[in-house]
Coordinates of C-alpha atoms (C1' of nucleotides) in Angstrom, one line a residue:
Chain W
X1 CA 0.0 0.0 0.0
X2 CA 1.8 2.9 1.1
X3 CA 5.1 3.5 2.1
X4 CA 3.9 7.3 3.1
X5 CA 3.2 7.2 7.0
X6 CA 1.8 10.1 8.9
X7 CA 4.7 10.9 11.3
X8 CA 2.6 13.5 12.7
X9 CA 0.7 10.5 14.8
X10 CA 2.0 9.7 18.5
X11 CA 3.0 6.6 19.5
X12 CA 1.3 4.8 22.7
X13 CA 4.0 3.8 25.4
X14 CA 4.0 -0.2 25.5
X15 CA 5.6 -2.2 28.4
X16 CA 6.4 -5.1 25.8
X17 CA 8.1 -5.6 22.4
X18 CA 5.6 -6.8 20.0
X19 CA 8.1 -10.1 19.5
X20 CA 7.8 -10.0 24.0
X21 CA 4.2 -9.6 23.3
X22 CA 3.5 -12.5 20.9
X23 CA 5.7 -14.7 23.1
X24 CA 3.0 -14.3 25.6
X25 CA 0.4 -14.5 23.7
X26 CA 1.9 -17.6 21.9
X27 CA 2.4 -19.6 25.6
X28 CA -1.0 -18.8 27.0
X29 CA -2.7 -20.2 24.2
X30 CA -0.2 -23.3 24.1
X31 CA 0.9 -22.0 20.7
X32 CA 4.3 -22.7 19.6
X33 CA 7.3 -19.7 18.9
X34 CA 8.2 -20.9 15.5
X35 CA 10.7 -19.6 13.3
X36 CA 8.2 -18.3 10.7
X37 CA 6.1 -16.7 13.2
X38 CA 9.5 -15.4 14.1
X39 CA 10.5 -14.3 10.5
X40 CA 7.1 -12.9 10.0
X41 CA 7.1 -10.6 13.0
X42 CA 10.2 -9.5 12.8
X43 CA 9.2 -8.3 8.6
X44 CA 6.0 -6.8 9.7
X45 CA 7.3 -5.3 12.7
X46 CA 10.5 -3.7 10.7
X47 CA 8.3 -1.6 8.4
X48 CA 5.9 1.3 9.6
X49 CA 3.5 0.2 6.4
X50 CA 0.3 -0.5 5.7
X51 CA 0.5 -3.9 3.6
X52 CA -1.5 -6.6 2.5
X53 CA -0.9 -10.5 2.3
X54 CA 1.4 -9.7 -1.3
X55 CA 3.2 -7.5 0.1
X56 CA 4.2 -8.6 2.5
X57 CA 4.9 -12.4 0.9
X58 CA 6.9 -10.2 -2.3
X59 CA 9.1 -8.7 0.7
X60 CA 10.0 -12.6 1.6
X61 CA 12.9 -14.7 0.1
X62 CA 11.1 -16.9 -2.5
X63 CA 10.8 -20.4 -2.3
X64 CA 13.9 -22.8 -1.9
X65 CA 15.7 -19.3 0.0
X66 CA 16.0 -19.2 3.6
X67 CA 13.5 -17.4 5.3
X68 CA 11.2 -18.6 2.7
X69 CA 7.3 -18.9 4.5
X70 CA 4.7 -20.5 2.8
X71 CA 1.3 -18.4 1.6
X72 CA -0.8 -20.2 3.8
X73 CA 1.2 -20.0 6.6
X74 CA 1.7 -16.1 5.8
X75 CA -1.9 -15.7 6.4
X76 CA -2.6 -18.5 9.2
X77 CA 0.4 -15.7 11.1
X78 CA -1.5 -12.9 10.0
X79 CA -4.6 -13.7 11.5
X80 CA -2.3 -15.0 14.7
X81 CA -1.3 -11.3 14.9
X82 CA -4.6 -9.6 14.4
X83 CA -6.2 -11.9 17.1
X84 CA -2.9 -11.1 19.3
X85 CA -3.7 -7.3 19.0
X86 CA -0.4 -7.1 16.8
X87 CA -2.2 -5.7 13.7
X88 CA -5.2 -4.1 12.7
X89 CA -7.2 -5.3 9.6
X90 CA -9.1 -3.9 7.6
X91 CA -10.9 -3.7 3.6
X92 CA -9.7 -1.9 0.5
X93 CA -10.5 -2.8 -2.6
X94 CA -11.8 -5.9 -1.9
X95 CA -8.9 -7.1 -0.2
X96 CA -7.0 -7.0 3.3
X97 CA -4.8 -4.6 4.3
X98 CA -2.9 -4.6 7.5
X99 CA -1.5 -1.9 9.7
X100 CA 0.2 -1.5 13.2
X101 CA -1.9 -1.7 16.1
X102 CA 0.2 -2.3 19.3
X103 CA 1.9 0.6 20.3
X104 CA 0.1 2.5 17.7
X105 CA -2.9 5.2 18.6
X106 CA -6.4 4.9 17.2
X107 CA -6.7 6.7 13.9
X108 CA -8.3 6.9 10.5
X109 CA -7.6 6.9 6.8
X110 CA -7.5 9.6 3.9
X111 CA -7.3 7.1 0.7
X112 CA -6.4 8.7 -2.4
X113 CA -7.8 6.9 -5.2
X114 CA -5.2 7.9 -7.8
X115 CA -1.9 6.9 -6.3
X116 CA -3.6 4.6 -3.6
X117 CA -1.8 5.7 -1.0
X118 CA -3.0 5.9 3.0
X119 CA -2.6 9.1 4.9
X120 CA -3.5 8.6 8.4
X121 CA -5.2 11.1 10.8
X122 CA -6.4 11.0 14.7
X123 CA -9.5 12.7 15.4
X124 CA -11.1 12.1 19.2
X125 CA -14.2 14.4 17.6
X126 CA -14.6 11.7 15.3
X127 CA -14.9 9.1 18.4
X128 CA -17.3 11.3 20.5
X129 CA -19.3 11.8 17.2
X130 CA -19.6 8.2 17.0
X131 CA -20.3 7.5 21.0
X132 CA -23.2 10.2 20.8
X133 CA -24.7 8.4 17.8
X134 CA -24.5 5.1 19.1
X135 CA -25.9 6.3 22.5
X136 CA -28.8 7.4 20.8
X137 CA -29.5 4.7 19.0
X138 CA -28.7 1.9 22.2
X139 CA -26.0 0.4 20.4
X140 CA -22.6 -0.7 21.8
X141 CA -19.7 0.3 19.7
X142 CA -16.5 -2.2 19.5
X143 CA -14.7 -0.2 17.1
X144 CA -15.3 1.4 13.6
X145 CA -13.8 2.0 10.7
X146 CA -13.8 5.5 8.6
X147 CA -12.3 5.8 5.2
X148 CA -11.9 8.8 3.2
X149 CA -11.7 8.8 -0.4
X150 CA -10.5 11.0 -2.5
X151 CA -7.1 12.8 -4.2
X152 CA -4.2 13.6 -2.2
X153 CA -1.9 17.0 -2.6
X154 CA 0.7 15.4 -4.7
X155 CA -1.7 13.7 -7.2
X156 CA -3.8 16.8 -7.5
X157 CA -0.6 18.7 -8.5
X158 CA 0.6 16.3 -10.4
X159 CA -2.6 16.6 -12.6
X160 CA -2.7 20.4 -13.0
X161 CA 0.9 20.2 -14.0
X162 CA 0.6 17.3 -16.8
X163 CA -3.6 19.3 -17.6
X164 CA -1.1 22.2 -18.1
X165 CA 1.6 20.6 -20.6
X166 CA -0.9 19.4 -22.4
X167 CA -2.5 22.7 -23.0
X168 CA 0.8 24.3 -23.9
X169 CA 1.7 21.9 -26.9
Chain I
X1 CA -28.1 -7.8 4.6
X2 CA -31.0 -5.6 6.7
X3 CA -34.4 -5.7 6.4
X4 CA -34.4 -3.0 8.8
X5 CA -34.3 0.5 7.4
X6 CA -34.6 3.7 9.5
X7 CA -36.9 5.6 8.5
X8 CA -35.8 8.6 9.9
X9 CA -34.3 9.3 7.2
X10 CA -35.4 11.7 5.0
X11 CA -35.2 11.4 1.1
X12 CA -34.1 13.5 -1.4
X13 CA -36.5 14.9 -3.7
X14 CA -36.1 14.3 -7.7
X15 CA -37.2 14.8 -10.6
X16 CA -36.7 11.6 -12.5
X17 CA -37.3 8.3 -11.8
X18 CA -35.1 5.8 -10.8
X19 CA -36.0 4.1 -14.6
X20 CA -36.2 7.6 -16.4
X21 CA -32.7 8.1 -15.0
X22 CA -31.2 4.8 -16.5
X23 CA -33.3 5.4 -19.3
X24 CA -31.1 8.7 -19.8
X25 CA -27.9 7.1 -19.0
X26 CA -28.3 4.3 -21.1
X27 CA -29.3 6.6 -24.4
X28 CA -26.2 8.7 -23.3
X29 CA -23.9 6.5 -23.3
X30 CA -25.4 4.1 -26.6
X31 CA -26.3 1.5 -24.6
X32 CA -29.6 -0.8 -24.7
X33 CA -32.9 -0.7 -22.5
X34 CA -32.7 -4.6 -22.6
X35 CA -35.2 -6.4 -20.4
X36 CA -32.8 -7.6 -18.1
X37 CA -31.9 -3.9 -17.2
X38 CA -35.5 -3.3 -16.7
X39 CA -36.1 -6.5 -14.5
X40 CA -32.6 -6.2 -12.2
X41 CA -33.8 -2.4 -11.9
X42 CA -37.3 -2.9 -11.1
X43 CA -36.5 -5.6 -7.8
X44 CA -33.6 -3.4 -6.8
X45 CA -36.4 0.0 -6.6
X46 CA -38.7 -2.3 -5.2
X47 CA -37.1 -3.1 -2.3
X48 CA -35.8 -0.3 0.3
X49 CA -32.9 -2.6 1.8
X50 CA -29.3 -3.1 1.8
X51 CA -28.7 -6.3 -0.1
X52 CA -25.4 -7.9 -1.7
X53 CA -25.4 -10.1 -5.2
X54 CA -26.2 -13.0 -4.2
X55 CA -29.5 -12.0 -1.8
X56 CA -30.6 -10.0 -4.8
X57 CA -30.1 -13.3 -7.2
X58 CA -31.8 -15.5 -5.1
X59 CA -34.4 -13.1 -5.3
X60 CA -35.1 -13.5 -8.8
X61 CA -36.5 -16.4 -10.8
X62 CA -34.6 -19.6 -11.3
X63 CA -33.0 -20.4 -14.4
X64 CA -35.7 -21.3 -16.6
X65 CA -38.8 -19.5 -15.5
X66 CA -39.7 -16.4 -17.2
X67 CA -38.4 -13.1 -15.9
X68 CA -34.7 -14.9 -14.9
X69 CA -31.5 -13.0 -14.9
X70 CA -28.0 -14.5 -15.2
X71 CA -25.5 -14.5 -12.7
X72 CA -22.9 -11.9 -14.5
X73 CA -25.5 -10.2 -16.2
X74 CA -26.4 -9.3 -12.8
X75 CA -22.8 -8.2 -11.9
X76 CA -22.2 -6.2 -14.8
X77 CA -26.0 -4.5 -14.4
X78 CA -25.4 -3.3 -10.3
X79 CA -22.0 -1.7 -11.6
X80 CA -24.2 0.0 -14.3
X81 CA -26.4 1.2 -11.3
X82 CA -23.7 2.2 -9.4
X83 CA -22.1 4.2 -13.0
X84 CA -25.4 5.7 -13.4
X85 CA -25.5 7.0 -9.4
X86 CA -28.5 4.7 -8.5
X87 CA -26.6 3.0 -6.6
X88 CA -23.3 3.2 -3.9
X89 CA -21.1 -0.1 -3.2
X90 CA -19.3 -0.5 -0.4
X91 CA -17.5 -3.4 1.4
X92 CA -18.8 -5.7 4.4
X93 CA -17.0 -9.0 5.6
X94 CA -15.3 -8.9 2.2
X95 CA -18.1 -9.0 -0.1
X96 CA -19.7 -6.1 -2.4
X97 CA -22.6 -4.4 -0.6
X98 CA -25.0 -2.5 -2.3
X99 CA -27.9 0.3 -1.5
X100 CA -29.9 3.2 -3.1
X101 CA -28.0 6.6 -3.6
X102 CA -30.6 8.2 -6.1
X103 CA -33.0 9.9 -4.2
X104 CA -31.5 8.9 -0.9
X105 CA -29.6 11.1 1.8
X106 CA -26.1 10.6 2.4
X107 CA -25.8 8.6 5.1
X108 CA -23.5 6.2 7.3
X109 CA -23.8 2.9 9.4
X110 CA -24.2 0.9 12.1
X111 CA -23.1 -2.9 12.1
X112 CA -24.1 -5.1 14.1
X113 CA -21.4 -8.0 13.8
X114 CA -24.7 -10.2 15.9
X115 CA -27.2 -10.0 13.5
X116 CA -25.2 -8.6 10.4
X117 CA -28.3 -5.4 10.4
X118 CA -26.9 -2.2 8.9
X119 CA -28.6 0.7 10.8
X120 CA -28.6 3.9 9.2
X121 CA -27.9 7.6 10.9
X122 CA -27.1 10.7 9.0
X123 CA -24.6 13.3 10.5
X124 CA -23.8 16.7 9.2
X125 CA -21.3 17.0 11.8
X126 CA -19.3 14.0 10.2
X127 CA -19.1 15.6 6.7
X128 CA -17.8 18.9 8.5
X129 CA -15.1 17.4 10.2
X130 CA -14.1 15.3 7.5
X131 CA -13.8 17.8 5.2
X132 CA -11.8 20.0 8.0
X133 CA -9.0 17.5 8.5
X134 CA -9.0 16.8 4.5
X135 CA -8.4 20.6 4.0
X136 CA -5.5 20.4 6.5
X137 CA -4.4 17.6 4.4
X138 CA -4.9 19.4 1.1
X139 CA -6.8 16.8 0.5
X140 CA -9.5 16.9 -2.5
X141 CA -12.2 14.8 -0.8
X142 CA -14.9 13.0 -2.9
X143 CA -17.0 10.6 -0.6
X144 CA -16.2 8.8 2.6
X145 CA -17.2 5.4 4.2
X146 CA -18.0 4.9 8.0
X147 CA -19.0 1.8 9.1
X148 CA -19.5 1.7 13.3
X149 CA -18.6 -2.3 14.3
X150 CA -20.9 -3.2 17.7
X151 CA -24.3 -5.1 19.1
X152 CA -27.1 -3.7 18.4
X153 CA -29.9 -3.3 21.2
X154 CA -32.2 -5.9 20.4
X155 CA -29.2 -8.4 20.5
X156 CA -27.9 -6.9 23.3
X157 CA -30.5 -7.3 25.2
X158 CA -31.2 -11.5 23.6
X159 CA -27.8 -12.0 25.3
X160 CA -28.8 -10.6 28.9
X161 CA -31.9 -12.7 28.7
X162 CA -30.1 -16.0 27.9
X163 CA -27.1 -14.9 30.3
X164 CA -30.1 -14.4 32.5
X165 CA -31.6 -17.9 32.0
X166 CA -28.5 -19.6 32.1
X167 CA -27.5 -18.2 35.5
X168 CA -31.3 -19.5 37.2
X169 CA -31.2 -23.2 35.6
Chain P
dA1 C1' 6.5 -38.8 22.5
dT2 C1' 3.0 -35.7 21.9
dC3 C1' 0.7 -32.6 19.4
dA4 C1' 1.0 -28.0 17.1
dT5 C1' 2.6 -26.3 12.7
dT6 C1' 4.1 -26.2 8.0
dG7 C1' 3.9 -26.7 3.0
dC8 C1' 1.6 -28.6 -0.7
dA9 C1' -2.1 -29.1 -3.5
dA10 C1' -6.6 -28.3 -3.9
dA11 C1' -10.9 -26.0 -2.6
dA12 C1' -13.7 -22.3 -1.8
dG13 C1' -16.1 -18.0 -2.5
dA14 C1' -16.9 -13.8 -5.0
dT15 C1' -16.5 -11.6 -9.1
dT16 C1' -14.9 -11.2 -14.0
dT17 C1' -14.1 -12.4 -18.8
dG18 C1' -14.1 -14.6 -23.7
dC19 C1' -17.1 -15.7 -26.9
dA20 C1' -20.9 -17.4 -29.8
dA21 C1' -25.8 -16.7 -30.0
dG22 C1' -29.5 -13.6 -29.5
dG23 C1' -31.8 -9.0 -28.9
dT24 C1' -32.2 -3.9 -29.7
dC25 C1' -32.0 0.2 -32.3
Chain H
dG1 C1' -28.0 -4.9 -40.5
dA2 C1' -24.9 -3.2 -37.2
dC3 C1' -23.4 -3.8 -32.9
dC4 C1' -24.6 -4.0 -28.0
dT5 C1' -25.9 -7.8 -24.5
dT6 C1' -26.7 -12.0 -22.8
dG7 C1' -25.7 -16.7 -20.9
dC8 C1' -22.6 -20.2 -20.6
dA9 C1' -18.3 -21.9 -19.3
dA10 C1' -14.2 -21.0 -17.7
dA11 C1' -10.9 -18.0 -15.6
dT12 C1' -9.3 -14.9 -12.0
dC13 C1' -8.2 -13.4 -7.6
dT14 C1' -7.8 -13.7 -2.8
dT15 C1' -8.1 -16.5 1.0
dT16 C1' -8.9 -21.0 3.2
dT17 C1' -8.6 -26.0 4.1
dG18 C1' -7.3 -31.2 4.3
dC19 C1' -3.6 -33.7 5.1
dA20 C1' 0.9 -36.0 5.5
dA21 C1' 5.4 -34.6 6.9
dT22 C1' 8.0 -31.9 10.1
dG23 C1' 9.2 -29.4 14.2
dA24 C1' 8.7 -27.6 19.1
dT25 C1' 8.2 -28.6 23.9

DNA sequence: ATCATTGCAAAAGATTTGCAAGGTC
DNA sequence: GACCTTGCAAATCTTTTGCAATGAT
């Protein structure tokens, strides 16, 4: 997806490394620490990106290499670290994309339909917009998602300057 | 999807037809009032729900009876509907939802992830602050999708009675 | 040794496409 | 008659699953 990431977002304070995290997640379920969980973790956990299940696999030695992890097993792991409250999942397109959640703050998405890139913003308006409704309505909210669509700066220039050219020859 | 609706809604007025408007998109784009059109459009204005491909095919007549609509025919007609503005898509659980745009406020959702109902609410609020942080963005908005994850009331209160029940036996 | 996990191959589910036959303008 | 549409079958794309072999505890 992106390799653009809103800097401009905090980071929440965690007591664990993700990898510390997993561990304990991993034992108290009687899960084993494998070394493609390992592999995987440590790939997703390198990157501040917002991927899906290709990505992620194209980043991976290929088969016969190494660190080579099968595409089942990437998305078996996947799911491992959404459940674990590693990642956060969520549709575009019609497909997944994952982000960060541990250590990570609450936040939604600008989408920009040109260069399909993900520009991340935090808005607690947004969450005590969405409280109010749901109080109103008796319903109890476990999370939500928001997307924005539309073009971002750099596309928009990027058109006015090529609409330009055009003009000109 | 939901057979629920609010109602609170409040509907745009128009001066067309849902099947005027086709009518006009199809002639302006050289395309063919065929009797599927007609048939796919006349169940999908005849119904005020949220519904994805498959609850609107299974809808129809089987294969063989009179007014029956193929499979893709059906695909390729809701992204007509969507083309023409009679309809918006959006994604749930990874498949294509659709519902009525023409004549129909803008509007967001409430899922319950219980009973899989969409509830509807409308918030002006929502559109002003989206289009605040998308200005801070220099971002060029053109539509948004909110969908609030949760339990509805009615479920909510089916799982205190058989919590309830449970606990006396 | 026990039992979770992996990789492979195949399945599954939703949606799309090539194409010959048929329908609309 | 020209050419857009349809239905069929098959393909595509993403994700999931059955299962025998392998690996972790």
């Amino acid at each position: 997806m992106s390799k653009e990431h809103s800097h401009s977002l905090g980071s929440v304070p965690v007591p664990l490394t993700p990898q510390q995290r997993f561990e304990e997640y991993l034992r108290s379920r009687g899960m084993r620490n494998t070394e493609q969980r390992r592999i995987l973790l440590d790939y997703v956990f390198g990157h501040h990106q917002h991927f899906d299940a290709d990505q992620l696999i194209a980043q991976l030695p290929p088969k016969g290499e190494p660190r080579y992890v099968s595409r089942p097993t990437v998305y078996r792991t996947l799911a491992e670290f959404v459940d674990a409250g590693l990642l956060r999942k969520f549709e575009l397109d019609g497909r997944a994309v994952y982000e960060h959640d541990y250590g990570y703050p609450e936040h939604d998405h600008l989408y920009c339909t040109q260069c399909h890139k993900l520009f991340e913003f935090e808005s607690e308006e947004l969450v005590q917009l969405r409280d109010r409704v749901a109080r109103e309505k008796k319903f109890r909210v476990t999370g939500h998602r928001l997307i924005v669509y539309g073009i971002c700066d750099r596309c928009a220039k990027a058109t006015r300057r090529s609409k330009r050219a055009s003009t000109l020859v």
